[in-house]
XYZ file of C-alpha atoms in Angstrom:
680
model
C -53.181 28.535 29.105
C -56.785 29.921 28.991
C -58.892 28.923 31.541
C -61.829 28.351 29.001
C -60.121 25.599 27.367
C -62.357 22.532 26.774
C -59.964 19.839 27.349
C -59.018 19.026 30.789
C -55.602 20.071 31.776
C -53.094 18.233 33.718
C -51.928 20.258 36.386
C -49.037 20.083 39.000
C -48.760 22.664 41.607
C -46.462 22.926 44.856
C -45.961 25.274 47.479
C -42.534 26.084 49.097
C -41.522 23.413 51.534
C -41.850 24.653 55.001
C -38.740 24.108 57.213
C -38.859 21.087 59.969
C -37.628 23.260 62.737
C -40.518 25.467 63.699
C -43.988 26.077 63.746
C -46.399 27.324 61.047
C -47.513 31.073 61.669
C -49.763 33.401 59.661
C -46.890 34.547 57.613
C -46.431 31.075 56.249
C -50.027 30.326 55.862
C -50.598 33.113 52.932
C -48.623 30.834 50.822
C -50.488 27.512 51.547
C -53.902 29.085 51.527
C -53.283 31.010 48.210
C -52.298 27.983 46.682
C -55.063 25.939 48.002
C -57.669 28.044 46.626
C -56.209 28.152 43.135
C -56.107 24.364 43.311
C -59.319 23.917 44.434
C -60.559 26.203 41.451
C -58.865 24.151 39.049
C -60.278 20.850 40.490
C -63.581 22.492 40.263
C -63.273 23.186 36.588
C -62.747 19.486 35.991
C -58.761 19.554 35.627
C -56.609 16.998 36.615
C -54.746 18.804 39.232
C -52.261 17.756 41.748
C -51.100 19.448 44.725
C -47.845 18.289 46.727
C -45.568 19.416 49.124
C -42.957 18.259 51.598
C -41.141 19.116 54.900
C -37.555 20.478 54.202
C -35.983 18.384 56.561
C -32.234 18.730 56.229
C -29.440 20.878 57.299
C -27.519 22.085 60.668
C -30.530 23.776 62.169
C -32.205 20.226 62.283
C -29.373 18.540 63.500
C -28.517 21.255 65.968
C -32.344 21.229 67.602
C -32.231 17.410 67.589
C -29.079 17.346 69.587
C -30.464 19.907 72.014
C -33.796 17.920 72.454
C -31.605 14.599 72.947
C -33.409 12.837 70.016
C -32.356 11.788 66.465
C -32.755 14.253 63.607
C -35.233 11.553 62.363
C -37.419 11.617 65.507
C -37.363 15.402 65.193
C -38.203 15.638 61.768
C -41.215 13.291 61.902
C -42.914 15.021 65.043
C -42.727 18.288 63.097
C -44.081 16.685 60.153
C -47.123 15.651 62.110
C -47.327 19.153 63.576
C -47.335 20.707 60.165
C -49.686 18.548 58.692
C -52.128 19.060 61.781
C -52.025 22.665 61.213
C -52.720 22.647 57.522
C -55.437 20.427 58.025
C -57.071 23.195 60.374
C -56.978 25.614 57.550
C -58.245 23.382 54.838
C -54.943 23.194 52.898
C -55.659 19.899 51.074
C -52.360 18.391 49.698
C -52.631 15.252 47.428
C -49.347 14.365 49.001
C -47.142 15.686 51.732
C -43.927 14.186 52.093
C -40.514 14.683 53.230
C -37.048 15.580 51.973
C -35.268 12.938 54.015
C -37.055 10.266 51.989
C -35.999 7.627 49.056
C -37.352 9.403 46.505
C -35.529 12.499 47.285
C -32.230 10.788 47.648
C -32.915 9.133 44.143
C -33.517 12.274 42.263
C -30.830 14.087 44.334
C -28.417 11.940 43.159
C -29.727 11.402 39.702
C -30.054 15.363 39.210
C -26.357 15.565 40.655
C -24.813 13.039 38.323
C -26.441 14.206 35.075
C -24.940 17.680 35.740
C -21.780 16.229 36.991
C -21.360 14.118 33.644
C -22.387 17.016 31.675
C -19.395 19.175 33.195
C -21.596 21.577 35.128
C -20.195 20.629 38.280
C -16.730 22.002 39.437
C -14.527 21.340 42.626
C -12.373 23.552 44.477
C -10.788 24.278 47.811
C -12.368 27.368 49.483
C -11.725 28.945 52.747
C -14.879 28.343 55.145
C -15.753 29.390 58.601
C -15.324 26.831 61.105
C -16.760 26.989 64.696
C -13.838 26.108 67.166
C -16.369 25.846 70.108
C -18.925 23.333 68.317
C -16.284 21.803 66.240
C -18.094 21.974 62.689
C -18.062 23.964 59.640
C -20.787 26.728 59.836
C -23.593 26.489 57.339
C -24.417 29.918 55.834
C -27.568 30.660 57.986
C -25.309 29.967 61.094
C -22.954 32.842 60.560
C -24.098 36.505 61.250
C -22.071 39.794 60.157
C -22.278 42.859 58.149
C -23.259 42.741 54.634
C -20.300 43.456 52.309
C -22.529 44.853 49.606
C -24.689 47.474 51.512
C -23.133 47.590 55.069
C -26.234 46.284 56.752
C -25.710 44.754 60.048
C -26.860 41.514 61.570
C -27.060 39.730 58.196
C -27.003 36.034 57.540
C -24.171 34.317 55.673
C -25.865 33.557 52.535
C -27.933 36.332 51.357
C -28.984 40.298 52.722
C -32.430 41.021 53.735
C -31.597 44.508 53.297
C -30.569 44.597 49.577
C -31.024 41.005 48.635
C -27.265 40.398 47.720
C -25.941 37.065 47.851
C -22.333 36.014 48.878
C -20.330 33.646 50.602
C -20.004 33.413 54.406
C -16.250 34.455 54.170
C -17.391 37.689 52.300
C -18.981 38.936 55.548
C -17.686 41.588 57.394
C -17.001 40.804 61.111
C -18.594 37.479 61.175
C -19.710 35.461 64.424
C -21.087 32.009 64.672
C -24.876 32.422 65.345
C -24.529 28.857 67.487
C -21.788 29.838 69.904
C -21.099 33.391 69.386
C -17.547 32.490 69.045
C -15.335 34.289 66.210
C -15.277 31.831 63.375
C -11.469 30.564 62.142
C -11.074 30.124 58.483
C -10.220 26.778 57.300
C -9.810 25.343 54.139
C -12.125 22.565 52.559
C -12.978 21.119 49.376
C -16.402 21.907 47.999
C -18.582 21.317 45.115
C -20.377 23.870 42.968
C -23.177 24.093 40.433
C -21.581 26.209 37.507
C -24.540 28.660 37.040
C -23.070 30.673 34.572
C -23.229 27.862 32.103
C -26.946 28.473 31.696
C -26.848 32.437 31.698
C -28.121 32.442 28.209
C -30.931 29.631 28.927
C -32.001 31.444 32.291
C -32.183 35.183 30.526
C -34.666 33.621 27.581
C -36.593 31.550 30.278
C -37.168 34.518 32.674
C -37.926 36.818 29.574
C -40.714 34.451 28.388
C -43.348 35.058 31.012
C -42.488 32.447 33.669
C -42.468 34.978 36.587
C -44.178 38.124 37.358
C -43.130 41.420 35.834
C -41.512 42.542 39.061
C -39.751 39.703 39.659
C -38.371 39.558 35.969
C -37.210 42.906 36.564
C -35.341 42.129 39.727
C -33.816 38.927 38.187
C -32.675 40.924 35.257
C -30.055 43.287 37.872
C -28.613 39.979 38.892
C -27.809 39.185 35.446
C -26.149 42.507 34.792
C -23.597 41.999 37.843
C -23.018 38.391 36.608
C -24.111 34.814 37.728
C -21.872 33.051 40.057
C -21.094 29.519 40.768
C -23.392 27.900 43.585
C -21.797 26.102 46.261
C -23.998 22.800 46.683
C -21.843 20.982 49.201
C -21.317 21.042 52.980
C -18.811 19.140 55.162
C -19.699 16.524 57.815
C -21.272 16.551 60.339
C -24.541 17.472 58.586
C -27.964 16.054 58.389
C -28.604 15.404 54.802
C -27.625 13.065 51.775
C -24.066 12.369 51.217
C -22.878 13.293 47.917
C -22.268 10.162 45.607
C -18.384 9.346 45.292
C -17.457 12.217 47.811
C -17.319 10.866 51.194
C -18.092 13.235 54.181
C -19.452 15.719 51.677
C -23.142 16.472 51.813
C -25.756 18.095 49.469
C -26.444 21.761 50.737
C -30.213 21.759 51.909
C -31.091 24.035 49.226
C -30.108 21.759 46.675
C -32.451 18.691 47.595
C -35.012 21.051 48.999
C -36.700 22.034 45.744
C -36.013 18.618 44.124
C -38.548 17.465 47.048
C -41.215 18.787 44.712
C -40.202 15.849 42.255
C -39.833 13.256 44.992
C -43.194 14.256 46.710
C -44.861 13.682 43.265
C -43.387 10.696 42.599
C -44.527 9.223 45.977
C -48.107 10.553 44.886
C -47.576 8.781 41.405
C -46.356 5.217 43.110
C -49.522 5.390 45.216
C -51.938 6.699 42.967
C -50.767 4.902 39.732
C -49.934 8.472 37.872
C -47.274 8.717 34.832
C -44.427 10.748 36.501
C -42.868 11.438 33.260
C -45.915 12.849 31.721
C -45.455 15.924 33.989
C -41.688 15.956 34.210
C -40.130 15.113 30.873
C -39.059 17.564 28.527
C -41.803 18.461 25.934
C -44.531 17.628 28.287
C -47.946 19.080 27.781
C -48.680 19.309 31.325
C -48.085 22.337 33.499
C -46.188 22.905 36.696
C -46.604 25.901 38.831
C -44.521 26.579 42.099
C -46.277 29.279 44.582
C -43.437 30.729 46.755
C -42.548 33.839 48.794
C -40.481 36.764 47.350
C -37.642 36.109 49.576
C -36.636 32.701 48.050
C -37.181 33.740 44.247
C -33.528 33.392 43.618
C -33.402 29.717 44.285
C -36.666 28.949 42.240
C -36.008 31.353 39.218
C -32.485 30.776 38.566
C -30.721 27.770 40.374
C -33.925 25.591 39.905
C -34.758 25.776 36.168
C -31.065 25.742 35.585
C -30.714 22.611 37.460
C -33.592 20.980 35.793
C -32.630 22.066 32.328
C -29.235 20.763 32.780
C -30.201 17.310 34.042
C -32.972 16.939 31.145
C -36.117 17.442 33.015
C -38.623 20.232 31.963
C -38.711 23.585 33.456
C -41.711 24.857 35.504
C -44.686 26.765 33.598
C -44.509 29.569 35.963
C -43.116 30.547 39.564
C -45.820 32.684 41.513
C -44.441 34.939 44.163
C -46.375 36.598 46.766
C -45.359 39.221 49.433
C -44.987 39.072 53.334
C -47.817 39.328 55.796
C -48.113 42.166 58.161
C -50.556 42.525 61.091
C -52.189 45.894 61.937
C -49.653 47.575 59.429
C -46.485 46.315 60.776
C -44.067 43.674 60.810
C -45.370 40.506 62.766
C -44.075 41.216 66.366
C -43.920 38.504 69.137
C -43.922 41.302 71.733
C -47.240 42.921 70.370
C -48.484 39.263 70.047
C -49.066 39.633 66.518
C -46.699 36.826 65.583
C -49.269 34.111 65.765
C -48.899 30.647 65.374
C -51.326 28.626 63.257
C -52.125 26.744 66.026
C -52.962 29.525 68.312
C -55.188 31.214 65.914
C -57.177 27.922 65.332
C -57.654 27.368 68.979
C -59.576 30.862 69.018
C -60.885 31.639 65.411
C -62.467 29.527 62.486
C -59.691 29.384 59.786
C -61.967 30.003 57.319
C -62.200 33.509 58.408
C -58.426 33.769 57.469
C -58.966 32.095 54.178
C -61.512 34.564 52.940
C -59.986 37.639 54.303
C -56.549 36.490 52.676
C -58.443 35.740 49.370
C -60.321 39.233 49.634
C -56.854 40.936 49.680
C -54.741 38.846 47.362
C -53.481 39.750 43.937
C -51.357 38.245 41.483
C -48.917 40.710 42.275
C -45.768 40.608 44.767
C -47.063 43.105 47.020
C -47.140 42.390 50.886
C -50.599 41.919 52.436
C -51.719 43.479 55.596
C -54.057 41.628 58.230
C -55.632 44.278 59.894
C -57.417 42.653 62.524
C -60.345 45.232 62.901
C -60.882 45.093 58.968
C -60.645 41.339 59.410
C -63.651 41.197 61.885
C -65.742 43.628 59.632
C -64.988 42.405 56.412
C -65.998 38.653 57.238
C -68.871 39.610 59.454
C -70.019 41.834 56.709
C -69.475 39.517 53.532
C -69.888 36.111 54.726
C -72.449 36.588 57.426
C -73.983 39.616 56.697
C -74.367 39.011 52.906
C -73.931 35.580 51.746
C -75.473 33.234 54.793
C -78.360 36.020 55.281
C -79.776 35.207 51.534
C -80.185 31.475 52.499
C -81.173 32.150 56.242
C -84.001 34.588 55.339
C -85.451 32.205 52.529
C -85.060 28.665 53.782
C -87.825 29.057 56.356
C -90.223 29.858 54.034
C -89.548 27.184 51.773
C -89.806 24.669 54.693
C -93.087 26.250 55.832
C -94.800 26.878 52.345
C -93.063 24.364 49.961
C -92.778 21.516 52.410
C -88.980 21.795 51.987
C -89.006 21.903 48.013
C -88.294 24.870 45.815
C -90.930 26.309 43.340
C -91.191 24.360 40.008
C -90.542 27.337 38.102
C -88.018 30.486 38.177
C -89.729 33.731 38.975
C -86.395 35.582 37.885
C -85.025 33.733 34.946
C -82.938 36.848 33.751
C -81.433 37.212 37.129
C -80.733 33.830 37.719
C -79.061 33.729 34.435
C -76.876 36.808 34.808
C -75.451 35.215 37.987
C -74.692 31.789 36.305
C -73.055 34.077 33.359
C -70.877 35.968 35.809
C -69.067 32.782 36.505
C -66.952 33.246 33.545
C -65.413 36.472 34.413
C -65.068 35.019 37.952
C -63.284 32.118 36.764
C -60.840 34.023 34.726
C -60.120 36.385 38.203
C -59.598 32.758 39.935
C -57.262 31.677 36.935
C -55.047 34.910 37.097
C -54.625 34.939 40.794
C -56.918 37.746 41.128
C -58.694 36.316 44.103
C -59.614 39.774 45.656
C -60.920 41.066 42.239
C -63.270 37.742 42.270
C -64.389 38.448 45.930
C -65.568 41.808 44.967
C -67.526 40.536 41.981
C -69.155 37.662 44.279
C -69.952 40.342 46.983
C -71.706 42.574 44.351
C -73.815 39.520 43.278
C -74.454 38.967 46.835
C -75.581 42.747 47.414
C -77.983 42.258 44.373
C -79.350 39.322 45.709
C -80.140 40.841 49.006
C -81.509 43.805 47.525
C -83.923 41.621 45.450
C -85.139 39.820 48.641
C -85.360 43.049 50.674
C -87.603 44.696 47.970
C -89.744 41.779 47.476
C -90.093 41.499 51.322
C -91.543 37.873 51.559
C -92.118 38.192 55.183
C -94.598 40.727 54.629
C -96.335 39.041 51.883
C -96.352 35.822 53.822
C -98.842 37.457 56.339
C -101.344 38.139 53.272
C -103.896 35.323 52.482
C -103.186 34.127 48.956
C -99.674 35.040 48.654
C -98.047 31.687 49.351
C -96.887 30.864 46.076
C -95.270 34.383 45.365
C -93.453 34.074 48.546
C -92.280 30.577 47.874
C -91.064 31.760 44.201
C -89.368 34.702 45.680
C -87.322 32.417 48.346
C -86.490 29.780 45.506
C -85.098 32.884 43.493
C -83.026 33.466 46.371
C -81.803 30.006 47.314
C -80.649 29.609 43.407
C -78.688 32.790 43.970
C -77.153 31.644 46.922
C -76.363 28.293 45.389
C -74.432 30.263 42.804
C -72.468 32.469 45.119
C -71.466 29.195 47.144
C -70.040 27.576 43.797
C -67.846 30.791 43.566
C -66.839 30.916 47.052
C -66.353 27.135 47.350
C -62.210 27.056 46.762
C -62.015 29.826 49.383
C -64.011 28.509 52.398
C -64.524 24.804 51.577
C -65.845 23.879 54.913
C -68.750 26.394 54.703
C -69.370 25.328 51.098
C -69.702 21.681 52.214
C -72.353 22.647 55.040
C -74.206 24.688 52.074
C -73.949 21.892 49.898
C -75.609 19.511 52.560
C -78.340 22.176 52.993
C -78.766 22.257 49.331
C -79.162 18.629 49.087
C -76.583 18.666 46.034
C -74.006 16.183 45.216
C -71.444 18.666 44.297
C -70.733 22.399 43.923
C -68.207 22.210 41.075
C -68.025 25.250 38.642
C -70.342 23.636 35.897
C -72.958 22.515 38.310
C -74.033 26.205 38.284
C -75.719 25.812 35.020
C -78.619 23.851 36.223
C -81.239 26.239 37.709
C -82.658 24.138 40.770
C -86.553 23.788 40.296
C -88.915 21.429 42.510
C -85.832 20.750 44.431
C -85.597 19.727 48.120
C -83.520 21.154 50.510
C -82.475 20.419 54.166
C -83.555 22.007 57.457
C -81.165 25.672 57.439
C -78.431 25.540 60.061
C -76.206 28.132 60.630
C -73.378 28.174 57.917
C -71.011 30.765 59.724
C -70.929 32.610 62.958
C -69.888 36.381 63.639
C -66.185 36.924 64.212
C -66.021 37.783 67.991
C -63.445 40.608 68.977
C -62.846 39.011 72.441
C -61.722 35.909 70.545
C -58.970 38.007 68.669
C -58.226 39.791 71.943
C -57.661 36.373 73.580
C -55.375 35.064 70.450
C -53.258 38.314 70.806
C -52.844 37.800 74.578
C -51.873 34.002 74.161
C -49.489 34.958 71.540
C -47.957 37.260 73.903
C -47.699 34.510 76.717
C -46.022 32.205 74.115
C -43.206 35.071 73.849
C -42.719 35.381 77.618
C -41.568 31.644 77.879
C -39.506 31.940 74.818
C -37.829 35.105 76.197
C -36.771 33.187 79.441
C -34.284 31.418 77.336
C -32.944 34.760 75.492
C -32.833 36.717 78.737
C -30.461 34.345 80.615
C -26.737 36.071 81.478
C -24.387 36.176 78.713
C -20.829 36.915 79.270
C -19.094 39.200 81.672
C -20.689 41.631 83.906
C -19.631 44.485 81.584
C -21.919 43.058 79.069
C -24.727 41.986 81.477
C -24.505 44.288 84.314
C -26.223 43.028 87.738
C -29.662 44.333 88.643
C -30.425 47.409 91.076
C -29.749 46.468 94.544
C -32.747 44.788 96.676
C -33.275 44.704 100.257
C -32.544 41.628 102.535
C -36.286 41.639 103.505
C -37.234 41.321 99.930
C -35.023 38.508 99.270
C -36.105 36.800 102.249
C -39.542 36.911 100.963
C -38.609 34.233 98.093
C -38.993 30.712 99.685
C -36.395 28.313 97.602
C -37.018 24.708 97.973
C -35.356 21.545 96.939
C -37.493 19.487 94.605
C -37.319 16.404 92.816
C -38.220 16.031 89.160
C -40.599 13.096 89.138
C -41.345 13.411 85.564
C -40.683 15.595 82.593
C -42.588 15.904 79.214
C -42.721 18.103 76.179
C -45.601 20.519 75.884
C -47.256 20.430 72.517
C -47.479 23.597 70.626
C -44.456 25.220 73.008
C -41.010 25.349 71.373
C -39.264 26.339 74.597
C -41.082 24.701 77.398
C -41.037 21.311 79.426
C -43.700 20.557 81.813
C -42.050 19.236 84.974
C -43.873 17.318 87.837
C -41.956 18.491 91.126
C -41.942 16.482 94.331
C -41.560 18.662 97.488
C -41.960 16.046 99.753
C -45.428 15.210 100.361
C -46.498 17.957 97.774
C -46.270 17.841 94.023
C -46.120 21.100 91.784
C -46.405 21.441 87.948
C -44.133 23.928 86.666
C -43.347 24.942 83.014
C -39.885 25.925 82.443
C -38.117 27.194 79.223
C -35.515 24.530 79.174
C -36.466 22.267 76.390
C -33.276 23.545 74.240
C -31.059 22.162 76.952
C -32.474 18.993 78.113
C -34.326 15.950 76.980
C -37.189 15.078 79.439
C -35.858 11.568 80.082
C -32.669 13.123 81.426
C -34.241 15.185 84.124
C -36.411 12.777 85.623
C -35.293 11.666 89.343
C -32.794 14.765 89.272
C -32.753 17.292 92.205
C -33.076 20.864 91.637
C -34.225 24.126 93.421
C -37.600 25.923 92.795
C -39.166 28.999 93.918
C -42.148 27.663 96.027
C -44.104 30.802 96.952
C -44.213 32.319 93.364
C -47.993 32.997 92.759
C -49.333 30.257 90.285
C -49.529 31.654 86.370
C -52.284 30.530 83.983
C -50.834 29.853 80.793
C -52.163 28.284 77.578
C -50.940 24.980 78.462
C -52.032 25.004 81.959
C -51.206 26.336 85.383
C -47.512 27.035 86.249
C -47.309 26.508 90.130
C -43.803 27.996 90.486
C -40.366 28.285 88.834
C -37.089 26.222 88.876
C -33.757 28.007 88.876
C -31.243 27.674 86.195
C -28.124 29.838 84.950
C -27.483 30.388 81.363
C -24.837 31.732 78.762
C -24.775 31.623 75.047
C -23.146 28.117 75.668
C -26.317 26.842 76.892
C -28.709 26.564 80.124
C -27.775 24.942 83.277
C -30.346 23.696 85.805
C -29.307 24.569 89.502
C -29.149 21.299 91.467
C -28.113 20.792 95.235
C -25.388 18.827 96.500
C -25.971 15.168 97.177
C -27.842 14.401 100.549
C -30.626 17.012 100.092
C -34.235 15.790 100.361
C -37.368 17.248 98.699
C -39.217 20.029 100.437
C -35.996 21.563 102.426
C -35.460 24.986 102.571
C -32.643 26.727 100.751
C -31.024 28.959 103.236
């Protein structure tokens, strides 16, 4: 639909649901920032646009992590949801509703869609041979089995799809499978499973895909899957499983990928109930509303095949478009924990302005599925040059003269009406770029205008004229034009840097910076005292962010590097002299308190009693122990280890633990030991 349509459009927009089992990182943020910019643009144009999302809260991974932490799955997903929403808020991602797939609405729609598909003959049941972990005592979800891809031979692939060749398969087809949970070789056991008969919708899907609902690159990839034939989709999992039980099928649960996209409907329904919106006006067949999904290219199979087929078969409308993006690389390489470039959203926000990242992503985003490289040197240079050196510079150069010569009011007439009119007219082409998700092209046009505005001010030299008697009005006229040009730029940048735009709106004393507001030239208009709208990127902050990300890795690797299996697989380290060992002061310590460390997935903060002295130690044992289970327990610590400064505080020692694939085991002395005693 054209973005120049006069009547307001009804638009529903979603981003993929983040999994409630880990922190948001910069790779995730690309999608949410891209979506948020597009949504803010639509709202600026006056359209009725709703942006909903939710945590993807079901599955084996959630259940196992909650078990490791000694809490319920419900408590885990509630905590992670708070963390996710805090991260999104830091980056200006403004959802109209953020929900959870573990909700009454999602249960309702999951059961409704399933029963409609079942009653229409699109569900099949049959016994399948399924992988079973004899150590953990559960059937293994696809993502908890690893092995060699049966299609291309790539090693270390998960049990549902190959990251090397994008093939999909069942876990039973993997070559040399192992349990990713325990490392045990899975046993093959028979179980009745429920299947969605995707081949029933082959003709519909092929027509839908060819009808411009996906990007050309994605369409071409999907057509390859049709050539090899569509398979029925396994939509059930056996207990124990954290999710929704399938109606009339005790002990069988909906596979997480069935109810995850249904979470879009559930979150919107939750918003409809709160705001009094008409759900059917968006989701019934024949609706004139628009529905857009923004996703990563790695989950296109679910969103462009399973999802539209499920909706169509259950008598709901299908998406207007599924918009895919590529992955984020950092400094030309895959995000790396060892290099400190696997950066969590919370870590970034601790050191840098989130709007730097919003602008940089916008400046590089296209409508294609290409990967985006976050080059940190280019990142600093581009933000400093464009936002600070060009855009903010216009306002800072002009505001003081207006305050001094005009009493804070702009000139009553426009000295450069043709230039201002050209800036206003440029908004039409920029709007077309935003609509088409060609954000990079839009930013280039905005910065070309900023260059023109700066050239105008530099050539006019108001600071020189201000020193000449009788030129006050001319200076005021020039600077008033400058402020009007700045105002146009901020209208175009507002979807990208909303916080900076809000500060600009306050400086300009305007009610709004929406798209149409730019049509009215500011004449005899009062402005506020200028305050810096954006500071420069500092390279030492980038360095500190990278260093902190590496520190996170050190703690995570304490778990990964614990001994695994026999000595042949984990040889003893090189010999040390007795004198070297004698330097290590091992002491008995009582764990006085233990608590989770916010922002750290692996750490617990322990307060240790050494008998008259207390120490704080950060230990990578969170996966194995709930804090309350440790309090009062005796353990052994290295008491003379040099304190180590971490992002979360100073760690004043180290507790001793042994570990294997089966878990981590904190060392404990026999009964009778007292805090402070030396281990000999």
